[in-house]
Coordinates of N, CA and C in Angstrom, one line a residue:
X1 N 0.8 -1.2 0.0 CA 0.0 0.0 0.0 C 0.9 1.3 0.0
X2 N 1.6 1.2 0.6 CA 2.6 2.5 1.1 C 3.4 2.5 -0.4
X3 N 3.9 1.5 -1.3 CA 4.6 1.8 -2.2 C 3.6 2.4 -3.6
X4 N 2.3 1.9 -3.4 CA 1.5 2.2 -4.3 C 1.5 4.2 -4.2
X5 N 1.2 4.3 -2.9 CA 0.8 5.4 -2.3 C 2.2 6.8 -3.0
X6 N 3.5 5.9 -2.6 CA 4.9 6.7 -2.9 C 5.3 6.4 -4.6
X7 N 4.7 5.9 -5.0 CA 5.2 6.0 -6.7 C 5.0 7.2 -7.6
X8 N 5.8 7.4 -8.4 CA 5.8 8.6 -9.0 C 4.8 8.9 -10.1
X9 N 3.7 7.8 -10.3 CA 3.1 8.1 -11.3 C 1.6 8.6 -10.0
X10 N 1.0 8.0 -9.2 CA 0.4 8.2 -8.1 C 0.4 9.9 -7.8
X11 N 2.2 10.1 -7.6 CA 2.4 11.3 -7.2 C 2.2 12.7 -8.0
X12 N 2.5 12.0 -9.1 CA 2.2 13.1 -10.3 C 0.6 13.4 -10.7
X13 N 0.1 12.2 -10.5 CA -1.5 12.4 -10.8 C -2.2 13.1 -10.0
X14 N -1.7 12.9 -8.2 CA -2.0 14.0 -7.6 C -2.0 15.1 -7.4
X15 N -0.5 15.7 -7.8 CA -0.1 17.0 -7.8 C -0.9 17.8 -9.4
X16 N -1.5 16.7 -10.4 CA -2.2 17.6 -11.2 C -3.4 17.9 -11.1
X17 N -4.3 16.9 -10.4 CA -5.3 16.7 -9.5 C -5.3 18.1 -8.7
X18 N -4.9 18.6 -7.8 CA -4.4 19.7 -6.8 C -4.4 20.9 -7.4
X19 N -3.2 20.8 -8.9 CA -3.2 21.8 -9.0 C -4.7 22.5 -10.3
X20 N -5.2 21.5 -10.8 CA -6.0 21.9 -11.7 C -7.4 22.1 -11.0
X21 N -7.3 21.8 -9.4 CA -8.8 22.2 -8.8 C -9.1 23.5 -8.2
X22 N -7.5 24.0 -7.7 CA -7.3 25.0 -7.0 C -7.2 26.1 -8.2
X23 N -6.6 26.0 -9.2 CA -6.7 26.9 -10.1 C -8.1 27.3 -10.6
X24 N -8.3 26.0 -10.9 CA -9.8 26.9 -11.3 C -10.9 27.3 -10.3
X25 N -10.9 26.7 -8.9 CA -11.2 27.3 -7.6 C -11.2 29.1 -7.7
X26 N -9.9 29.0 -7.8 CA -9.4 30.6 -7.4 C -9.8 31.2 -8.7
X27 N -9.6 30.9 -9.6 CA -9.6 31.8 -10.9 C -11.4 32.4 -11.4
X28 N -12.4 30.6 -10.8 CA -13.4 31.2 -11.0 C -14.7 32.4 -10.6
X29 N -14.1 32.9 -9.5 CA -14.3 34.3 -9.0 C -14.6 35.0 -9.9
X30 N -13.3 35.3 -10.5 CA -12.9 36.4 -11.4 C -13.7 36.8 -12.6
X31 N -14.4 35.3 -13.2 CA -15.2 35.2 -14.1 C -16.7 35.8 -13.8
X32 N -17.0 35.0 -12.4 CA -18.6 35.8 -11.8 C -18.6 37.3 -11.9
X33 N -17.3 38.0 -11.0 CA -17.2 39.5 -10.9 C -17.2 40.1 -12.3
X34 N -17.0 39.3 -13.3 CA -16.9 40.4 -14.6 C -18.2 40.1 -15.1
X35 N -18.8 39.2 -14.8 CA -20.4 39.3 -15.2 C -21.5 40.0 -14.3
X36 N -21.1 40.0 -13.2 CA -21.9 41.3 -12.6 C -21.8 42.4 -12.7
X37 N -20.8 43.1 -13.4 CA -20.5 44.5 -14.0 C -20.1 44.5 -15.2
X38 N -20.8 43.8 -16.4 CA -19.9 43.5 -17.4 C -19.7 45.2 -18.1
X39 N -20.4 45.8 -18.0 CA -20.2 47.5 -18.6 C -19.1 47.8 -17.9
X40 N -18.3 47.8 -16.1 CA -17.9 48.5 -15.7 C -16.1 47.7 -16.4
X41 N -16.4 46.3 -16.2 CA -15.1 45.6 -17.1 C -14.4 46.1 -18.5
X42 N -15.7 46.0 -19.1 CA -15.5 46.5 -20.2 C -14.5 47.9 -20.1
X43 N -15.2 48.9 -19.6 CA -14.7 50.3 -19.5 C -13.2 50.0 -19.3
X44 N -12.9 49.7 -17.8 CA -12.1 49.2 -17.3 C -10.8 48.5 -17.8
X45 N -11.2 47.6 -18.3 CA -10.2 46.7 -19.1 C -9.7 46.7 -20.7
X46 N -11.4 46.2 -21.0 CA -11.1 46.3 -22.7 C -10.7 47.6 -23.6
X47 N -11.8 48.3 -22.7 CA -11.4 50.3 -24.2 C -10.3 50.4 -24.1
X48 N -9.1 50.4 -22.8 CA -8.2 50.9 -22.6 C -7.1 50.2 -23.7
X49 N -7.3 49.3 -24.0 CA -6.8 48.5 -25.5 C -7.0 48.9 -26.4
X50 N -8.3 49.7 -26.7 CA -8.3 50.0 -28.5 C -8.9 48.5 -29.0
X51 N -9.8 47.8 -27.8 CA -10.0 46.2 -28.8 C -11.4 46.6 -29.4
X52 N -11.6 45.8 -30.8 CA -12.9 46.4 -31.0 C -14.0 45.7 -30.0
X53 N -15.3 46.0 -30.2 CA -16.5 45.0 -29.6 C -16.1 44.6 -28.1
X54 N -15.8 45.7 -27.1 CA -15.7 45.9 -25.6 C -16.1 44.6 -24.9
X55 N -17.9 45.3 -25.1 CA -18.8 44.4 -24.6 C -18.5 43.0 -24.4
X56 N -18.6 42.4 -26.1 CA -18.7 41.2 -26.7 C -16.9 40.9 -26.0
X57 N -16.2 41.3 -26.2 CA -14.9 40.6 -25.5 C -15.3 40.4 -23.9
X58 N -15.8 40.9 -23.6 CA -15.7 41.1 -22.1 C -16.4 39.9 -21.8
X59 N -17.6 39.5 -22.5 CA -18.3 38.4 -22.6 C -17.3 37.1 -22.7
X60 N -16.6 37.3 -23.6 CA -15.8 36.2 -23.8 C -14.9 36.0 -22.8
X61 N -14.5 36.7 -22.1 CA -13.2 36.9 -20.8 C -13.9 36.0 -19.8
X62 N -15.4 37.0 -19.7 CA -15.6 35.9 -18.0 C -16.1 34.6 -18.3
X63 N -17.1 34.4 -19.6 CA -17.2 32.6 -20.0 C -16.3 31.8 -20.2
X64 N -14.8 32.6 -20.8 CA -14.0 31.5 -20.7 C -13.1 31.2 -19.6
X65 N -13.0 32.7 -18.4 CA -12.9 32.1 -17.1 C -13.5 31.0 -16.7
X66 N -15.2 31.5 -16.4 CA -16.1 30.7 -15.4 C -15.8 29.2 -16.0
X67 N -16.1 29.2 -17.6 CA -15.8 27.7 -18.1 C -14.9 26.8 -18.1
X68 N -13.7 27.7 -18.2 CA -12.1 27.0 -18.2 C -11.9 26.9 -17.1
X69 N -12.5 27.5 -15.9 CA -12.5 26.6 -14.5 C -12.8 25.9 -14.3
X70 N -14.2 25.3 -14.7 CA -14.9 24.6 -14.2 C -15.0 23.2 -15.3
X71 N -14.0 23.2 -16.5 CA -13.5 22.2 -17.3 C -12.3 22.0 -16.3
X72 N -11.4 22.5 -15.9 CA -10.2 22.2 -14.8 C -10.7 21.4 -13.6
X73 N -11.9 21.8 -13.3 CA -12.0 21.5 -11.8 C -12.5 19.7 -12.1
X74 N -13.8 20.2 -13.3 CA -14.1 18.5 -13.4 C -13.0 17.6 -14.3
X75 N -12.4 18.0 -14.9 CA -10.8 17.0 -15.5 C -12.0 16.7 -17.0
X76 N -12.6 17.5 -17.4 CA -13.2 17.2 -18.6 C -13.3 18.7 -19.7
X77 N -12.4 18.2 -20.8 CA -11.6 19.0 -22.1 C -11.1 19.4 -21.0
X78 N -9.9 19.0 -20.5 CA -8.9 19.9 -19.5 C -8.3 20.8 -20.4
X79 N -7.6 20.3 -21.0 CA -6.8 20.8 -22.4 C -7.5 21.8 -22.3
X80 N -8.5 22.1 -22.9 CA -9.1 22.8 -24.0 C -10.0 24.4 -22.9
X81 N -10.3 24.1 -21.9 CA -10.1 24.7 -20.7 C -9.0 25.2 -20.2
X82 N -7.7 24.8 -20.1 CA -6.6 25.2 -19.7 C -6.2 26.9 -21.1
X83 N -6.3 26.3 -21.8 CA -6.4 27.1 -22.8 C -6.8 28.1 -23.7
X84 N -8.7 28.2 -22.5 CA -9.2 29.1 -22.4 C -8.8 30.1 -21.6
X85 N -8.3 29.8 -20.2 CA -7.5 30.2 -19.1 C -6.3 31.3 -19.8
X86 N -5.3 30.5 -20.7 CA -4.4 30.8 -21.1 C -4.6 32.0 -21.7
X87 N -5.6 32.2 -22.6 CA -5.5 33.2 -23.4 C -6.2 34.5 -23.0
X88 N -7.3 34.0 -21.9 CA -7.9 35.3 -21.3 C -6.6 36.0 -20.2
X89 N -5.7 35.1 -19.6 CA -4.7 35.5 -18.7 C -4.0 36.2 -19.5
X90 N -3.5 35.9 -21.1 CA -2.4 36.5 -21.6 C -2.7 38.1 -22.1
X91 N -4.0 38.0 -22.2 CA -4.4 39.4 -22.6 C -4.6 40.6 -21.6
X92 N -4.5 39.9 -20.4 CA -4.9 40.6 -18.9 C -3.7 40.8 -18.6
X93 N -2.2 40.3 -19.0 CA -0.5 40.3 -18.8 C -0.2 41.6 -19.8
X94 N -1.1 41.3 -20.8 CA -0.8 42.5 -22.1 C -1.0 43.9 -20.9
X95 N -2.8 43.5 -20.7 CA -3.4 45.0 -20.3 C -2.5 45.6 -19.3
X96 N -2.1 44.5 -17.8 CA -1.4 45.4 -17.0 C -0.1 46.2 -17.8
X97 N 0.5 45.1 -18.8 CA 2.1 45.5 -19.0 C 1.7 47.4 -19.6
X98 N 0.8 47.1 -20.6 CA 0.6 48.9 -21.1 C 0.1 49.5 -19.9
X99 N -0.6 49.3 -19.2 CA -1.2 50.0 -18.9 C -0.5 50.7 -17.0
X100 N 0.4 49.6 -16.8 CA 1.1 49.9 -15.6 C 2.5 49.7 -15.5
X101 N 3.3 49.5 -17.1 CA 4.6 49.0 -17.1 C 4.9 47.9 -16.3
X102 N 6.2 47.2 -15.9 CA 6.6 45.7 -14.9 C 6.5 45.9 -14.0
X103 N 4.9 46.5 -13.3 CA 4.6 45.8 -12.0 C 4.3 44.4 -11.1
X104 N 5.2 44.0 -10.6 CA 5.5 42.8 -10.5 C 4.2 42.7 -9.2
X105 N 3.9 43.5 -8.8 CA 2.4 43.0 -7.5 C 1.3 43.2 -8.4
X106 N 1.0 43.5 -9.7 CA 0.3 43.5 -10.7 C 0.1 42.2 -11.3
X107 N 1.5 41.7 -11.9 CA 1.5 41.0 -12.8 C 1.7 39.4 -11.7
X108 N 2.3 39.1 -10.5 CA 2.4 38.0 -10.4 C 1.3 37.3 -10.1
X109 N 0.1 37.5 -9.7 CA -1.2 36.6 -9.3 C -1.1 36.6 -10.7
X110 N -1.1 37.0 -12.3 CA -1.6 36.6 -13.5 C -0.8 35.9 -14.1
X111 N 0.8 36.1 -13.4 CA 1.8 34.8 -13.8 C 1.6 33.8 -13.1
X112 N 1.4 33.6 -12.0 CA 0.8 32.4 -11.6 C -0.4 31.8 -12.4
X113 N -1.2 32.4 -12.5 CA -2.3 31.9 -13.4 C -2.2 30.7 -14.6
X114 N -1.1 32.1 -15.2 CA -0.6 31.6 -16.8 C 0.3 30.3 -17.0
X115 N 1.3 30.4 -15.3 CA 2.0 29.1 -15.2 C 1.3 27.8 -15.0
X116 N 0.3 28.1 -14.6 CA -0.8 26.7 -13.7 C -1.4 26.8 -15.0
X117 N -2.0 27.2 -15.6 CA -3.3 27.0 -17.0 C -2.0 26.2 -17.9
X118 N -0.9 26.9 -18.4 CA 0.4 26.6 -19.4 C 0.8 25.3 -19.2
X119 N 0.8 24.7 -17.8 CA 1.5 23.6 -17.1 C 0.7 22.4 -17.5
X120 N -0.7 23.0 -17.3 CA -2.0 22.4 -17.2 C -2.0 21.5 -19.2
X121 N -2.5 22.7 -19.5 CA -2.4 22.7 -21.3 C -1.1 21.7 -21.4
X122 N 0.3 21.5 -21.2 CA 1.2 20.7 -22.0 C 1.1 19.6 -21.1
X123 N 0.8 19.6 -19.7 CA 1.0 18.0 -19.5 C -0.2 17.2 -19.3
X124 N -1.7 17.6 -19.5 CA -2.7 17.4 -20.3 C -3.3 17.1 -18.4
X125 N -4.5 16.3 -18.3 CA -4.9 16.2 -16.9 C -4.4 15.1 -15.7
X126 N -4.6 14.3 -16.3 CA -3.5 13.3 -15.3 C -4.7 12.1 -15.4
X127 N -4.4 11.3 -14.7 CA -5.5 10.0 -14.6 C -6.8 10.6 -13.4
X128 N -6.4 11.3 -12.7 CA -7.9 11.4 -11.8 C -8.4 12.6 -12.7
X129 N -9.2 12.3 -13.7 CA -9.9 13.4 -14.5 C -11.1 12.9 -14.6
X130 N -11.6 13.3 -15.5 CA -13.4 12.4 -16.1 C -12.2 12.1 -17.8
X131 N -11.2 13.2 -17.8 CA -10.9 12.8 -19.4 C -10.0 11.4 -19.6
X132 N -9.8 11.2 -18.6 CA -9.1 10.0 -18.5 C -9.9 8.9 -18.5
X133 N -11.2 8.9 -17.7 CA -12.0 8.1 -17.7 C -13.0 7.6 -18.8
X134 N -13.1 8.8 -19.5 CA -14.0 8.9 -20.9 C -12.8 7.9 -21.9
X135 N -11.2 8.2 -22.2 CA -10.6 7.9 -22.9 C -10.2 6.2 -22.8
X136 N -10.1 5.5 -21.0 CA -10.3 4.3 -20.7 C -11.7 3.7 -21.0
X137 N -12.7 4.4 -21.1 CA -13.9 3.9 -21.6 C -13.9 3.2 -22.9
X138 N -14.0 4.4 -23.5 CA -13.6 3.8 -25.3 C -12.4 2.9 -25.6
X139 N -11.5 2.9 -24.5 CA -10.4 1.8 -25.4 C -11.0 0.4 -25.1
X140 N -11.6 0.7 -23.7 CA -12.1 -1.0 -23.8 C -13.3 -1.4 -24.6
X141 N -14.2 -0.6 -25.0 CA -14.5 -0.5 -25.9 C -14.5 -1.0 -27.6
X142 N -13.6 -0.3 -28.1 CA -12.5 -0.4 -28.8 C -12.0 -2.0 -28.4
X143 N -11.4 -2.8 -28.2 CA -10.8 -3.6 -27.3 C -12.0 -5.1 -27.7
X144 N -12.9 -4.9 -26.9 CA -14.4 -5.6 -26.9 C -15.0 -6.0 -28.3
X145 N -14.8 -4.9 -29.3 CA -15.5 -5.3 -30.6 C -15.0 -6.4 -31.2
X146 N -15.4 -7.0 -32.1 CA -14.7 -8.6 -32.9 C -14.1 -7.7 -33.9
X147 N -12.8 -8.1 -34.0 CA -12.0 -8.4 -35.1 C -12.4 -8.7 -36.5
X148 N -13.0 -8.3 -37.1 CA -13.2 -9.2 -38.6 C -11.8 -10.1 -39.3
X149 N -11.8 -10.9 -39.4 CA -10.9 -11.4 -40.2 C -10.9 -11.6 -41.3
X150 N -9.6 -11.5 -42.3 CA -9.7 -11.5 -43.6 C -9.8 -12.9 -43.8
X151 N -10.0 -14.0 -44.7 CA -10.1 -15.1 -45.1 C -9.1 -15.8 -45.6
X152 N -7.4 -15.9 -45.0 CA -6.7 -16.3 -45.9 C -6.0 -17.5 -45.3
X153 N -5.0 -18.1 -45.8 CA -4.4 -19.1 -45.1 C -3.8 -19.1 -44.2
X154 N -3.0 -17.5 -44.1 CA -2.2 -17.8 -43.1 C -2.7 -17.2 -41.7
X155 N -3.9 -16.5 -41.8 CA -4.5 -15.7 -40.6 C -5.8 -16.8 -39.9
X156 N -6.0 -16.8 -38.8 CA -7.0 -18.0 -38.1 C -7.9 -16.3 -37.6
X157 N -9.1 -17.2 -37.5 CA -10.2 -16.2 -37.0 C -9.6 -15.2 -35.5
X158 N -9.7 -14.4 -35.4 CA -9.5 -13.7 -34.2 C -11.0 -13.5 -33.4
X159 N -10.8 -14.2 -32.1 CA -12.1 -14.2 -31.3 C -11.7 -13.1 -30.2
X160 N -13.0 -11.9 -30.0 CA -12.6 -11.3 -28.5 C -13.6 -11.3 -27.4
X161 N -13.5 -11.9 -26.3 CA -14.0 -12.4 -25.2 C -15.2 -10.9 -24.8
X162 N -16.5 -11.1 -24.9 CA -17.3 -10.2 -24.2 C -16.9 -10.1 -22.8
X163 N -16.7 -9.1 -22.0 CA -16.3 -8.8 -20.8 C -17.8 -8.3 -20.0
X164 N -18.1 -8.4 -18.7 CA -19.6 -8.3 -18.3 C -19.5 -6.6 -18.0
X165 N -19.9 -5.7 -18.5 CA -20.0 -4.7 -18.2 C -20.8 -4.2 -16.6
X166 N -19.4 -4.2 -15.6 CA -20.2 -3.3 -14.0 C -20.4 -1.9 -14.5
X167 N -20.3 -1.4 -13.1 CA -20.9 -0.4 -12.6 C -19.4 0.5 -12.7
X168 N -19.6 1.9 -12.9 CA -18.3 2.6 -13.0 C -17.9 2.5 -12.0
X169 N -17.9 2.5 -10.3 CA -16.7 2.1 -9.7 C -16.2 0.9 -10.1
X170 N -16.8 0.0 -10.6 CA -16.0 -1.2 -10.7 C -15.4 -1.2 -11.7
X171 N -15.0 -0.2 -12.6 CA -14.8 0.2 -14.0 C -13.6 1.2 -13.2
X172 N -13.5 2.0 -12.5 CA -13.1 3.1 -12.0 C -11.8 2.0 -11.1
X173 N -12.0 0.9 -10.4 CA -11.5 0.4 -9.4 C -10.2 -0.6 -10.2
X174 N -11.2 -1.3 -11.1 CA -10.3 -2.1 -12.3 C -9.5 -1.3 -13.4
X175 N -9.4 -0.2 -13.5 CA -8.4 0.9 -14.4 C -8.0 1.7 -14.2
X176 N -8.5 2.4 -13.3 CA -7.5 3.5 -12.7 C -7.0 3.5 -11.3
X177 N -7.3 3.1 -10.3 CA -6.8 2.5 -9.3 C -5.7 1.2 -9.1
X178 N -6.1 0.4 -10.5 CA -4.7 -0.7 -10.4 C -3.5 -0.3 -11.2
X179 N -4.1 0.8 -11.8 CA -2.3 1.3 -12.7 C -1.4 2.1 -11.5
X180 N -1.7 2.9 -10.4 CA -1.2 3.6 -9.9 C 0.1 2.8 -8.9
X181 N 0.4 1.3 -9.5 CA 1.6 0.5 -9.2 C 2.5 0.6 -10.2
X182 N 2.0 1.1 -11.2 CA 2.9 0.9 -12.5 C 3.8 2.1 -12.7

């Protein structure tokens, strides 16, 4: 138990577990507050850019906060969530840098951000996700269908064993809990 518990694949899964709950935890705030004032964000944030369509960006900032949190938190399109994260942060890195030069008590809550969403996006979500679970789904899946075989001499029919389909913990217990020795 203890060596399952200390393995590095265990430990990695956890620490991305951790970090992709807390990130979008914290981050999803930020998305609520810009929808309860979306006129005062706008002013605030976007004109001071020269971006066109204020409003409509501003729209886009806090749904892809609120969303790319809440894809982080449940481990489903982590990726693709992480990435929403990424790009609403890089634009808010832009805004401070014009707008307050290298303030580093400005800019470090949004470098943190950008490092946790960045980290997130290249090493994808780890095995405690739903994306991990959806992707173990379909392989066995995948896995379960019959083989067709071509008809030749040198190939024999390929048979594949129906498996009894349980219940997702017992799906959850038999695939991702017994790799965490490996």
């Amino acid at each position: 138990m203890l060596s399952t518990i200390l393995t590095k694949s265990f430990s990695k899964d956890t620490a991305l577990l951790i970090l992709r709950v807390i990130t979008g935890t914290v981050l999803i705030h930020h998305g609520y507050e810009k929808l309860a004032n979306i006129e005062n964000f706008a002013d605030a944030f976007v004109r001071p850019l020269h971006l066109p369509f204020p409003i409509f960006l501003s729209y886009i900032a806090a749904f892809s906060e609120i969303g790319g949190s809440w894809l982080l938190i449940i481990g489903l399109a982590t990726r693709f969530g992480a990435l929403a994260i990424v790009g609403t942060i890089s634009v808010a890195i832009y805004h401070a840098l014009v707008t307050s030069g290298f303030n580093i008590f400005l800019l470090e809550l949004l470098l943190l951000y950008f490092a946790s969403a960045t980290s997130i996006a290249l090493t994808g979500p780890g095995n405690f996700s739903l994306d991990e679970v959806i992707i173990r789904i379909l392989k066995s899946e995948d896995e379960e269908e019959i083989i067709p075989s071509t008809k030749s001499k040198y190939f024999k029919e390929v048979e594949v064993k129906e498996t009894s389909k349980g219940g997702l913990f017992q799906f959850l217990q038999a695939n991702i809990l017994s790799d965490t020795s490996s």
